[in-house]
CSV table of N, CA and C in Angstrom, one decimal:
chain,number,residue,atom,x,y,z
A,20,UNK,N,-126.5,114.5,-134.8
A,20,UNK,CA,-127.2,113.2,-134.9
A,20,UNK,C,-126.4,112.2,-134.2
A,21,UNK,N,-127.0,111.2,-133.4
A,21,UNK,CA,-126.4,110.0,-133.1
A,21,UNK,C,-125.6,109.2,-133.8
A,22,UNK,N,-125.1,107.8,-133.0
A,22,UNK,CA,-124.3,107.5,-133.7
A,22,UNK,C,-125.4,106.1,-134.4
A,23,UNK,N,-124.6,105.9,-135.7
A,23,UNK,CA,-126.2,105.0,-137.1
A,23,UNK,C,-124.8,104.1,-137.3
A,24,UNK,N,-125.3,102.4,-137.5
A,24,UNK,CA,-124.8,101.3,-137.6
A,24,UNK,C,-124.5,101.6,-139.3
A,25,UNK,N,-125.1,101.8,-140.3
A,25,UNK,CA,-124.7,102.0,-141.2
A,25,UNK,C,-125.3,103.4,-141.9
A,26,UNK,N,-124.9,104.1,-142.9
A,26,UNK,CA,-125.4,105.4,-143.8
A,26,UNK,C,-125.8,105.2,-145.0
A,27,UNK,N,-126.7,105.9,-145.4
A,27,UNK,CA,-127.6,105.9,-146.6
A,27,UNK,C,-126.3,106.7,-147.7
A,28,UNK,N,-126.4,106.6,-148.7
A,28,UNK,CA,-126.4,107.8,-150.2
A,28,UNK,C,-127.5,108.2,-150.2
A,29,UNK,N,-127.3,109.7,-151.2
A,29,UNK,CA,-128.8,109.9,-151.8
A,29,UNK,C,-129.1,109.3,-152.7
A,30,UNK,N,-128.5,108.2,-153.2
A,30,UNK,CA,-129.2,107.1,-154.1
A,30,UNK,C,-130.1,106.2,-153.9
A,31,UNK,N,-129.3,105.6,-152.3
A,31,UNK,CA,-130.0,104.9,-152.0
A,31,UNK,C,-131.6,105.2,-151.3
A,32,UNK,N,-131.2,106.2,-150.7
A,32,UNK,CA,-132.7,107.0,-150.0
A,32,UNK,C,-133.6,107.3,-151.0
A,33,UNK,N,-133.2,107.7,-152.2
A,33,UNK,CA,-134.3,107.9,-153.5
A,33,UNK,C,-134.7,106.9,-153.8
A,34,UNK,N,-134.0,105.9,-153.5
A,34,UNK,CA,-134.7,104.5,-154.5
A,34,UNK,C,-135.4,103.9,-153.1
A,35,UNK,N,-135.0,103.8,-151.9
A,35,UNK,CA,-136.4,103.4,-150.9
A,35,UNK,C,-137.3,103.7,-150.8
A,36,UNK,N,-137.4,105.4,-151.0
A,36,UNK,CA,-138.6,106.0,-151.3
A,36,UNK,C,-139.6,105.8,-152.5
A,37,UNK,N,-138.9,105.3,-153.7
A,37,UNK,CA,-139.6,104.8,-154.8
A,37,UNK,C,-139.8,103.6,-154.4
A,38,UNK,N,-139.5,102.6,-153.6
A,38,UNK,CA,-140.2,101.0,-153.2
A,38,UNK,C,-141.0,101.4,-152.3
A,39,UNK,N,-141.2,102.4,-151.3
A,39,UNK,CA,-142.1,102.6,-150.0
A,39,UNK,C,-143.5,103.3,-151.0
A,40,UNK,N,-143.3,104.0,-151.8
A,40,UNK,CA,-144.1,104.8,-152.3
A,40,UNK,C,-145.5,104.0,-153.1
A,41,UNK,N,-144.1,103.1,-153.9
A,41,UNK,CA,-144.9,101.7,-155.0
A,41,UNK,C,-145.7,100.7,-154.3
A,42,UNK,N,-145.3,100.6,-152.8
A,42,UNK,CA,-145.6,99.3,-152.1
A,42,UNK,C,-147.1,99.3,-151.1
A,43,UNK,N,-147.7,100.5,-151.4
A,43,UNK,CA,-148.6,100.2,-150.5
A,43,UNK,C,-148.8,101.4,-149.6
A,44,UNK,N,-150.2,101.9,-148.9
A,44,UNK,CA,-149.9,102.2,-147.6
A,44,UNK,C,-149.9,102.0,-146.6
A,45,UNK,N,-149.4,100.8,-146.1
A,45,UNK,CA,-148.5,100.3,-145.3
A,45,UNK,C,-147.3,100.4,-144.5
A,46,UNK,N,-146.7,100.4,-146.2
A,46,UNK,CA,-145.1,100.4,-146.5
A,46,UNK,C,-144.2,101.6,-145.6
A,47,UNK,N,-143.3,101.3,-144.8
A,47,UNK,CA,-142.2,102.3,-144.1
A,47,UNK,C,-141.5,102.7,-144.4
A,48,UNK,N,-140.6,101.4,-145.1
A,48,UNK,CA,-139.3,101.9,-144.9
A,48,UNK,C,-138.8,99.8,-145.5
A,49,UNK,N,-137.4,99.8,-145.3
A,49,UNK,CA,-136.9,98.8,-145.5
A,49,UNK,C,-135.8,98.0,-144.5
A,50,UNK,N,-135.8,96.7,-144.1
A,50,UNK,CA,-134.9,96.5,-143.2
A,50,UNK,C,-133.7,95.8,-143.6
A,51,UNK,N,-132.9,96.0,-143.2
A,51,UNK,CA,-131.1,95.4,-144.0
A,51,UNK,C,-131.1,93.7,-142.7
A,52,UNK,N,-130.8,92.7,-143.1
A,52,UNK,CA,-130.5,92.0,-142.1
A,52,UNK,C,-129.3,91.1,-143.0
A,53,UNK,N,-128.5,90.3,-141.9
A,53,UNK,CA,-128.0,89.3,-142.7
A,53,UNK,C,-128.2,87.8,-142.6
A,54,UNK,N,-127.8,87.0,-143.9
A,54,UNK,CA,-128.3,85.8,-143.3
A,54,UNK,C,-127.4,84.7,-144.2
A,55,UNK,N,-127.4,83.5,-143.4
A,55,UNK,CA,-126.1,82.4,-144.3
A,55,UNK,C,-127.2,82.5,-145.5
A,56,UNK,N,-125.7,81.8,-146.4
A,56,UNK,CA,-125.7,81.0,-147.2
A,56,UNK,C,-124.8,82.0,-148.6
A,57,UNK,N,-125.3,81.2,-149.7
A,57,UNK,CA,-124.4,81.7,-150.6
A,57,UNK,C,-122.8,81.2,-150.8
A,58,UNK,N,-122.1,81.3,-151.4
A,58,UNK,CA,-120.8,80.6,-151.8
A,58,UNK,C,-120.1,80.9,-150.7
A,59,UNK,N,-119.7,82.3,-150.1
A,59,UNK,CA,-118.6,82.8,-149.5
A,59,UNK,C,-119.8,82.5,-148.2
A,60,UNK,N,-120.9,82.6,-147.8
A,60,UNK,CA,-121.2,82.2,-146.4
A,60,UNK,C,-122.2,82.8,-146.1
A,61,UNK,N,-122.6,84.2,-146.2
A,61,UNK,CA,-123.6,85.5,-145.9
A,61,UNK,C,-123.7,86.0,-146.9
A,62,UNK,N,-125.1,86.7,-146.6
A,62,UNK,CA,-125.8,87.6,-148.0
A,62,UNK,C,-126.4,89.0,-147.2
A,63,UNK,N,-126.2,89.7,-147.9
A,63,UNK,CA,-127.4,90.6,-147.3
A,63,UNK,C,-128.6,90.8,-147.3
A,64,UNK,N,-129.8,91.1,-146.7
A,64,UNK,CA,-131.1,91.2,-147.0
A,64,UNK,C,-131.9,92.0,-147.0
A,65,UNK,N,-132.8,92.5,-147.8
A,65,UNK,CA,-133.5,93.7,-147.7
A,65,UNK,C,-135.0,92.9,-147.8
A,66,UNK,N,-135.3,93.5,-146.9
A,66,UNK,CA,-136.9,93.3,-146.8
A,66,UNK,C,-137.8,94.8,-146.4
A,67,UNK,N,-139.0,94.4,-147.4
A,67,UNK,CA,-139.8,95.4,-146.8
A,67,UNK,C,-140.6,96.1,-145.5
A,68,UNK,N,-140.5,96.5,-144.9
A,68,UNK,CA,-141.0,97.1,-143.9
A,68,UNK,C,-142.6,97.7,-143.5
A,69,UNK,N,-143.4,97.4,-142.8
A,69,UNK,CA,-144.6,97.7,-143.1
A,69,UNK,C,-145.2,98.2,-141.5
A,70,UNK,N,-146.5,98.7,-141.5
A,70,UNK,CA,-146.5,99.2,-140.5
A,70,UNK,C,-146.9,97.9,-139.0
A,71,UNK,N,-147.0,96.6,-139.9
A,71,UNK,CA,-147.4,95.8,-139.1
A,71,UNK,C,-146.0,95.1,-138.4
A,72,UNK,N,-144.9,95.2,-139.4
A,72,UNK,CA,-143.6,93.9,-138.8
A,72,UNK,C,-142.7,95.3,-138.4
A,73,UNK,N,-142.8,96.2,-137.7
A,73,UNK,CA,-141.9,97.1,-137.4
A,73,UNK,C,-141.0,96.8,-135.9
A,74,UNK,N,-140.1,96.4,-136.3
A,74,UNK,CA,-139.6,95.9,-135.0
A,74,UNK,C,-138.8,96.9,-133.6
A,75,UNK,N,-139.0,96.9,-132.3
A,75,UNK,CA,-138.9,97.8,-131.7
A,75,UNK,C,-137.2,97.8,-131.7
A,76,UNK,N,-137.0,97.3,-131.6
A,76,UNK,CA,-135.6,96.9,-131.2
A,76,UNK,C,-135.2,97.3,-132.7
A,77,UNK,N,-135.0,97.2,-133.5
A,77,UNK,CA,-133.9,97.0,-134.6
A,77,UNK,C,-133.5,98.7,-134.4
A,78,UNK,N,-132.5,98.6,-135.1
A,78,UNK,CA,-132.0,100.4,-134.9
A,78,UNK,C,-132.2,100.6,-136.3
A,79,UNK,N,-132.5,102.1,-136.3
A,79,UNK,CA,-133.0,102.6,-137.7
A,79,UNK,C,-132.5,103.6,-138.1
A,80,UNK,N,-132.0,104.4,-139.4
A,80,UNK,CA,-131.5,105.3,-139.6
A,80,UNK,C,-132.1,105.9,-140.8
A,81,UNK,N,-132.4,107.2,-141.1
A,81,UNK,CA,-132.7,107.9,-141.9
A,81,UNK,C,-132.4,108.9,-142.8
A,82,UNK,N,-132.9,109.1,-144.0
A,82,UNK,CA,-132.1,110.5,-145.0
A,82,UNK,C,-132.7,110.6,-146.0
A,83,UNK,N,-133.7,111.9,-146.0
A,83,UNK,CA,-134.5,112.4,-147.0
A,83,UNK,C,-135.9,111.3,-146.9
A,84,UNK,N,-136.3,111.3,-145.7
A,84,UNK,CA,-137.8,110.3,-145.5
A,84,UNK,C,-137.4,109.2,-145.9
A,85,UNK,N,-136.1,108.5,-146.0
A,85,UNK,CA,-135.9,107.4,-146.4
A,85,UNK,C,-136.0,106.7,-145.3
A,86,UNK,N,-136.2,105.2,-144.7
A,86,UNK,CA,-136.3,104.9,-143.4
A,86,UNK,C,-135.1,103.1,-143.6
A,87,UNK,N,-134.1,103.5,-142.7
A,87,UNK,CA,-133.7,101.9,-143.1
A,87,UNK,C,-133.6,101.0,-141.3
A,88,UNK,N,-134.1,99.7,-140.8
A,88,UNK,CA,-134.2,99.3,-139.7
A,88,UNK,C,-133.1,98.8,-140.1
A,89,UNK,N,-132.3,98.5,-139.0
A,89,UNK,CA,-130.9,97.3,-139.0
A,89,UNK,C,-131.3,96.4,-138.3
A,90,UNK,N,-131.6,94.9,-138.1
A,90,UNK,CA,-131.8,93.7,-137.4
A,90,UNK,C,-130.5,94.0,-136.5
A,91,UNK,N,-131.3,93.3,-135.7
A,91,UNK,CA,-130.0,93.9,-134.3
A,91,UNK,C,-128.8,92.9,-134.4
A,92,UNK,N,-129.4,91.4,-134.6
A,92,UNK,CA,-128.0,90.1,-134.8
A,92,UNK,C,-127.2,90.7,-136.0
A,93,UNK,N,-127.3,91.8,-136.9
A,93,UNK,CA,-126.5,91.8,-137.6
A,93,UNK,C,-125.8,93.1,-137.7
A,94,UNK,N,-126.1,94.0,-136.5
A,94,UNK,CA,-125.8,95.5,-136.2
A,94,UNK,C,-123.8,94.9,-136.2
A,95,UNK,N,-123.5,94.3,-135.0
A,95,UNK,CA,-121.7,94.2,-135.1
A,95,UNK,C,-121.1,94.2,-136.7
A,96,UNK,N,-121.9,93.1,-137.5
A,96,UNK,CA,-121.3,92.9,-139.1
A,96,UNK,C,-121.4,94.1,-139.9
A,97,UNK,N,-122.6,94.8,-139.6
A,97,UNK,CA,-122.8,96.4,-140.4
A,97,UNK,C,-122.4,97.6,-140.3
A,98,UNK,N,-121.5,97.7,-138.8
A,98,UNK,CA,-121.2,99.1,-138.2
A,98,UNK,C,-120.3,99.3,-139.2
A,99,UNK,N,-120.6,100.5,-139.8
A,99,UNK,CA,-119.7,101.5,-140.9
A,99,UNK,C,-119.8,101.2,-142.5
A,100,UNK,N,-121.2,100.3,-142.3
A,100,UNK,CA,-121.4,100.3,-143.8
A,100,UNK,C,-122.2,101.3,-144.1
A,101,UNK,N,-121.8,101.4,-145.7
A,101,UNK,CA,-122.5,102.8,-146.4
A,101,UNK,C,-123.4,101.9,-147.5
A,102,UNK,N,-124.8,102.2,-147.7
A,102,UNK,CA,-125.7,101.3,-148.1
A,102,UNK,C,-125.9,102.2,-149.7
A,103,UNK,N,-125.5,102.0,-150.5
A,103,UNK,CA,-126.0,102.5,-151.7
A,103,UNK,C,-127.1,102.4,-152.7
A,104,UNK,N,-127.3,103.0,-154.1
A,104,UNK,CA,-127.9,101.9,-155.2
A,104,UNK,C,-127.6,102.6,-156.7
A,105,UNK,N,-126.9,101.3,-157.2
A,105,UNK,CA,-126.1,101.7,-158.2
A,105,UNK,C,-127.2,100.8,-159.4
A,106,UNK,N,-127.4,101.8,-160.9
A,106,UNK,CA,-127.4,101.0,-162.0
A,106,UNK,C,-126.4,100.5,-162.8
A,107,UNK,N,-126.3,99.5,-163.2
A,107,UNK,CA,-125.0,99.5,-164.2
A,107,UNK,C,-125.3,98.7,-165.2
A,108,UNK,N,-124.9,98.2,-166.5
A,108,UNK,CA,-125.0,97.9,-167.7
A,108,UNK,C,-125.2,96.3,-166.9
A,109,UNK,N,-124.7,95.9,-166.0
A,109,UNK,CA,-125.2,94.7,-165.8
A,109,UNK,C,-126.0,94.1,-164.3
A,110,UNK,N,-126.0,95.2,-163.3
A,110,UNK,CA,-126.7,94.9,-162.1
A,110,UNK,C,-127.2,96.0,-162.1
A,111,UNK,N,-128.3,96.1,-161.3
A,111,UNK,CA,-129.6,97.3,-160.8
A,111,UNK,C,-129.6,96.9,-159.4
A,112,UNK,N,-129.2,97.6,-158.2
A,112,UNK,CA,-129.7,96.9,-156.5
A,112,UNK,C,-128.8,98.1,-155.8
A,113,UNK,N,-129.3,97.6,-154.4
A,113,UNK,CA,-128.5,97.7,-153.3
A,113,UNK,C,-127.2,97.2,-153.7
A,114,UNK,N,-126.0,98.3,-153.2
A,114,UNK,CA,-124.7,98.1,-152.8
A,114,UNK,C,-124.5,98.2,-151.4
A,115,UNK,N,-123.5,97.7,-150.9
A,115,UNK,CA,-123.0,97.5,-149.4
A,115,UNK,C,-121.7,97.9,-149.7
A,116,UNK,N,-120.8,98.9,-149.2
A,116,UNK,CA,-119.5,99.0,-148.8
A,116,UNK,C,-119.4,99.2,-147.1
A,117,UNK,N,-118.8,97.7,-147.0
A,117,UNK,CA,-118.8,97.1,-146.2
A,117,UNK,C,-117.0,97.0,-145.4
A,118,UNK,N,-117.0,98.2,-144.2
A,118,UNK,CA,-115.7,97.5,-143.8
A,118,UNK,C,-115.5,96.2,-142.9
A,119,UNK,N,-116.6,95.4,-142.9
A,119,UNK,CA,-116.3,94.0,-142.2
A,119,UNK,C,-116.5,93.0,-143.3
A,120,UNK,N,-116.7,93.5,-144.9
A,120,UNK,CA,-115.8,92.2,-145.2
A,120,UNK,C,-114.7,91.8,-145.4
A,121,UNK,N,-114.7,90.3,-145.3
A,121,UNK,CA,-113.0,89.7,-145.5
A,121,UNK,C,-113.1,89.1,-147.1
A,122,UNK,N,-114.1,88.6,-148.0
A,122,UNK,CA,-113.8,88.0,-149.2
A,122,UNK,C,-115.5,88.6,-149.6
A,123,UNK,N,-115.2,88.6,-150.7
A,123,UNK,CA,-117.2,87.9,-151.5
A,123,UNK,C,-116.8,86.8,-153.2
A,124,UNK,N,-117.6,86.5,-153.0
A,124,UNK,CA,-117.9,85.6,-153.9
A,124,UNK,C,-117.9,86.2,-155.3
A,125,UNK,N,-117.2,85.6,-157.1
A,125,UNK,CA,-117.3,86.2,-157.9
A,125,UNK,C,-118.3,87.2,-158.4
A,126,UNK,N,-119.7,86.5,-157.9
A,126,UNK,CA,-120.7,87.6,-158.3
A,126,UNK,C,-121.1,88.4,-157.6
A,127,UNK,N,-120.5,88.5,-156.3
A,127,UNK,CA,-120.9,89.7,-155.5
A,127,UNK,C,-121.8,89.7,-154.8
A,128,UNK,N,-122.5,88.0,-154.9
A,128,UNK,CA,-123.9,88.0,-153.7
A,128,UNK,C,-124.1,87.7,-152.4
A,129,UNK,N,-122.8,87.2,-152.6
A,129,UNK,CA,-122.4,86.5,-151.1
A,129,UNK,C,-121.0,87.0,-150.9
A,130,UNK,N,-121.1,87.0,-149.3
A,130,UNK,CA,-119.9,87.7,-148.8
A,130,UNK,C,-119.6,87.2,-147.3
A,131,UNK,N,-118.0,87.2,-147.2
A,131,UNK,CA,-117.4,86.4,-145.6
A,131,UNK,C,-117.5,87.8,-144.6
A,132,UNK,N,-118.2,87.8,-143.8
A,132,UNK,CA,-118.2,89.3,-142.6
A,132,UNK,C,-117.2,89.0,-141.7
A,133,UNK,N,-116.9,89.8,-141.0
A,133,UNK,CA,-116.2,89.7,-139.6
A,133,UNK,C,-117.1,90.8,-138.5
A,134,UNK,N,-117.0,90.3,-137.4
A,134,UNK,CA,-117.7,91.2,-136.6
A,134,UNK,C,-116.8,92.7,-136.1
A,135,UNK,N,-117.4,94.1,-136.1
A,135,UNK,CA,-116.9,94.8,-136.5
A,135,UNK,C,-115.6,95.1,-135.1
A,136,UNK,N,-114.6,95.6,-135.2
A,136,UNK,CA,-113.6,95.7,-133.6
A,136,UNK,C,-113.8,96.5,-133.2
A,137,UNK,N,-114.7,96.9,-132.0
A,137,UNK,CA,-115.0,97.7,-131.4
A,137,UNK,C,-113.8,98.9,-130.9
A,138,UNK,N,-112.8,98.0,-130.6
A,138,UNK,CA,-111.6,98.9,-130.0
A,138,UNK,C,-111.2,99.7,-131.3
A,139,UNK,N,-111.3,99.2,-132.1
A,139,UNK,CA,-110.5,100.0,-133.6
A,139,UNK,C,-111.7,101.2,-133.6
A,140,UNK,N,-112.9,100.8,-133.6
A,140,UNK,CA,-113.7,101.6,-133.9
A,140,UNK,C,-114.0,103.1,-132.7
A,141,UNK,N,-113.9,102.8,-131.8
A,141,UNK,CA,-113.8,103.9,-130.6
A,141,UNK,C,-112.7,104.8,-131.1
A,142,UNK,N,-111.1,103.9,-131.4
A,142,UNK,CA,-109.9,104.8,-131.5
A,142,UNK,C,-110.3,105.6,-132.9
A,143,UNK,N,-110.8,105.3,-133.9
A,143,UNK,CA,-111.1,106.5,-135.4
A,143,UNK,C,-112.3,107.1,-134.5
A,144,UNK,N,-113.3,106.7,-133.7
A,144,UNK,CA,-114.4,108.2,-134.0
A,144,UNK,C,-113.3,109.0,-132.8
A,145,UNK,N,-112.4,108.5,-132.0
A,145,UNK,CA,-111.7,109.8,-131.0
A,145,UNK,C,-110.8,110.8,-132.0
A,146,UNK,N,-110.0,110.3,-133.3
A,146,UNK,CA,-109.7,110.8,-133.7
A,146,UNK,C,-110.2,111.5,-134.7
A,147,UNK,N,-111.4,111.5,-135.3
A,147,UNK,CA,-112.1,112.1,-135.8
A,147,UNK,C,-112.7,113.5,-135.2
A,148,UNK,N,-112.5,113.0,-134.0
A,148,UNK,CA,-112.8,114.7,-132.7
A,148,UNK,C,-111.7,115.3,-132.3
């Protein structure tokens, strides 16, 4: 497989497929984008995907019919995130483990990005081979 801006869990892929499934026939898939605001500066965003707003350009990645588009302005901030989805006694959502962030905010909704270093990132996939 090529090289994907960010990777699914099988959690998270089950649970897209339970929003694509609920949402219509339409529904695709889901797109990750980022956008200001929030305490620490950026949020992440998930939006629905449908067969009408599918954008050519965003890059998309897949696992188990799950479908996720990446907005392209926010591909540098995402390279090597792993996109999750966790229940817990106090949040139900998407998780982001994210190696371009620098801080997040106490609750977790906002977060400071950096754009990803391309040079650092070439030298681990060489060493990975």
């Amino acid at each position: 497989m090529g090289f994907q801006v960010i990777t699914l869990t099988e959690a998270a892929a089950t649970r897209i497929n339970e929003i694509v499934a609920n949402s219509g026939p339409d529904a695709r898939g889901i797109r990750v984008s980022i956008k200001k605001g929030g305490c620490a500066g950026m949020e992440y965003a998930v939006d629905l995907v449908t067969a009408e707003n599918i954008a050519d350009k965003d890059d998309h990645v897949e696992l188990n019919g799950a479908t996720v588009w990446v907005d392209p302005a926010a591909s540098l901030y995402l390279l090597g995130t792993v996109m999750d989805f966790e229940v817990t006694k106090l949040r139900t959502g998407f998780v982001f483990r994210n190696p371009n962030e620098t801080s997040a905010c106490g609750c977790g909704e906002s977060v400071e990005l950096k754009a990803a270093d391309l040079a650092e990132l070439a030298k681990a996939r060489e060493a990975a081979h």
